[in-house]
Amino acid sequence: MSYIDDQREVEGTVLFDHRMAKKGYGLNKMCFSFNGQVGRDEFSQDEAAYCDKFGLSEVQKKAILDKDILTLLKEGGSIYYLAKFAGLLKLNMQDIGALQTGMSVDEFKAMLVKNGQGK
């Protein structure tokens, strides 16, 4: 079985494969633009127009406007690029982890510490 044909499912995890990379190309390109101040400023001036500039689907655009990180993951967002968007929302990776697991941030942090992955 090749990697491409491997459709493993991990509960609570969105598999980011070649299909998701293609689906999320514009979304991830937009999120990458948040590395620069110009991109962040342009986005904050007109979020919807900025989404249109990168050709986001209606579902992706709605998720951006709703600040819905979980839907963005399901719509092809790479967590590495979505972290740039989350930063605009003042969210960190532990906040996103808590969203993904359905835990509070404090519960998620405690789980990380218990499993030796956090302080």
CSV table of C-alpha atoms in Angstrom, one decimal:
chain,number,residue,atom,x,y,z
A,1,MET,CA,0.0,0.0,0.0
A,2,SER,CA,1.4,3.4,-0.9
A,3,TYR,CA,1.3,6.4,1.4
A,4,ILE,CA,-1.0,8.1,-1.0
A,5,ASP,CA,-3.6,5.3,-0.8
A,6,ASP,CA,-3.3,5.1,2.9
A,7,GLN,CA,-6.5,6.6,4.3
A,8,ARG,CA,-5.9,6.0,8.0
A,9,GLU,CA,-8.2,7.8,10.4
A,10,VAL,CA,-7.1,9.1,13.8
A,11,GLU,CA,-10.0,10.2,15.9
A,12,GLY,CA,-10.0,13.9,16.4
A,13,THR,CA,-7.4,14.5,13.7
A,14,VAL,CA,-7.7,15.8,10.2
A,15,LEU,CA,-5.2,14.1,7.9
A,16,PHE,CA,-3.3,16.7,5.9
A,17,ASP,CA,-2.4,14.9,2.7
A,18,HIS,CA,-2.0,15.8,-1.0
A,19,ARG,CA,-5.8,16.2,-1.4
A,20,MET,CA,-6.0,18.6,1.6
A,21,ALA,CA,-2.9,20.5,0.4
A,22,LYS,CA,-4.6,21.1,-3.0
A,23,LYS,CA,-7.9,22.0,-1.3
A,24,GLY,CA,-6.3,24.5,1.0
A,25,TYR,CA,-3.7,26.0,-1.3
A,26,GLY,CA,-5.2,29.5,-1.4
A,27,LEU,CA,-6.1,29.4,2.3
A,28,ASN,CA,-2.5,28.5,3.3
A,29,LYS,CA,-1.0,31.0,0.9
A,30,MET,CA,-3.2,33.7,2.5
A,31,CYS,CA,-2.2,32.6,6.0
A,32,PHE,CA,1.5,32.7,4.9
A,33,SER,CA,1.0,36.3,3.9
A,34,PHE,CA,0.4,37.1,7.6
A,35,ASN,CA,4.1,36.8,8.1
A,36,GLY,CA,4.4,40.4,6.8
A,37,GLN,CA,2.9,43.5,8.3
A,38,VAL,CA,1.5,44.5,4.9
A,39,GLY,CA,-0.6,41.3,4.7
A,40,ARG,CA,-1.9,41.7,8.3
A,41,ASP,CA,-2.8,45.3,7.7
A,42,GLU,CA,-4.6,44.6,4.4
A,43,PHE,CA,-6.5,41.7,6.1
A,44,SER,CA,-7.6,43.8,9.0
A,45,GLN,CA,-8.9,46.6,6.7
A,46,ASP,CA,-11.3,44.2,4.8
A,47,GLU,CA,-11.2,40.6,5.8
A,48,ALA,CA,-13.7,39.4,3.1
A,49,ALA,CA,-11.9,41.2,0.3
A,50,TYR,CA,-8.6,39.7,1.4
A,51,CYS,CA,-10.1,36.2,1.3
A,52,ASP,CA,-11.3,36.9,-2.2
A,53,LYS,CA,-7.8,38.0,-3.2
A,54,PHE,CA,-6.6,34.5,-2.5
A,55,GLY,CA,-9.6,32.7,-4.0
A,56,LEU,CA,-10.9,31.0,-0.9
A,57,SER,CA,-14.0,28.9,-1.2
A,58,GLU,CA,-17.2,30.2,0.4
A,59,VAL,CA,-16.8,27.6,3.3
A,60,GLN,CA,-13.2,28.7,3.9
A,61,LYS,CA,-14.1,32.4,3.7
A,62,LYS,CA,-17.0,31.9,6.2
A,63,ALA,CA,-14.6,30.0,8.5
A,64,ILE,CA,-12.1,32.9,8.4
A,65,LEU,CA,-14.8,35.5,9.1
A,66,ASP,CA,-16.2,33.3,11.9
A,67,LYS,CA,-12.6,32.7,13.3
A,68,ASP,CA,-13.4,28.9,13.1
A,69,ILE,CA,-10.0,27.2,13.2
A,70,LEU,CA,-11.5,23.6,13.3
A,71,THR,CA,-13.4,24.2,10.1
A,72,LEU,CA,-10.3,25.7,8.5
A,73,LEU,CA,-8.4,22.5,9.3
A,74,LYS,CA,-11.2,20.5,7.6
A,75,GLU,CA,-11.0,22.8,4.6
A,76,GLY,CA,-7.4,22.2,3.9
A,77,GLY,CA,-5.7,24.5,6.3
A,78,SER,CA,-2.2,23.4,7.4
A,79,ILE,CA,-1.8,23.9,11.1
A,80,TYR,CA,1.6,25.5,10.4
A,81,TYR,CA,0.0,28.2,8.3
A,82,LEU,CA,-3.2,28.4,10.4
A,83,ALA,CA,-0.9,29.3,13.3
A,84,LYS,CA,-0.3,32.6,11.5
A,85,PHE,CA,-4.0,33.3,11.4
A,86,ALA,CA,-4.5,32.1,15.0
A,87,GLY,CA,-1.8,34.6,16.0
A,88,LEU,CA,-4.0,37.4,14.7
A,89,LEU,CA,-6.7,36.2,17.0
A,90,LYS,CA,-4.2,36.1,19.9
A,91,LEU,CA,-4.5,32.3,20.1
A,92,ASN,CA,-1.5,30.0,20.6
A,93,MET,CA,-1.0,26.3,19.8
A,94,GLN,CA,-2.3,25.2,23.2
A,95,ASP,CA,-5.5,27.2,22.5
A,96,ILE,CA,-5.8,25.3,19.2
A,97,GLY,CA,-5.0,22.0,20.8
A,98,ALA,CA,-7.8,22.6,23.4
A,99,LEU,CA,-10.2,23.4,20.6
A,100,GLN,CA,-9.3,20.2,18.7
A,101,THR,CA,-9.7,18.0,21.8
A,102,GLY,CA,-12.8,19.6,23.2
A,103,MET,CA,-10.9,20.4,26.4
A,104,SER,CA,-10.5,23.7,28.2
A,105,VAL,CA,-7.0,25.2,27.8
A,106,ASP,CA,-6.2,24.4,31.4
A,107,GLU,CA,-7.3,20.7,30.9
A,108,PHE,CA,-5.2,20.6,27.7
A,109,LYS,CA,-2.2,22.0,29.4
A,110,ALA,CA,-2.6,19.5,32.3
A,111,MET,CA,-2.8,16.6,29.8
A,112,LEU,CA,0.4,17.8,28.2
A,113,VAL,CA,2.2,17.9,31.5
A,114,LYS,CA,0.8,14.5,32.5
A,115,ASN,CA,2.1,13.0,29.3
A,116,GLY,CA,5.5,14.7,29.6
A,117,GLN,CA,4.9,17.2,26.7
A,118,GLY,CA,4.6,20.5,28.6
A,119,LYS,CA,5.6,22.4,31.6
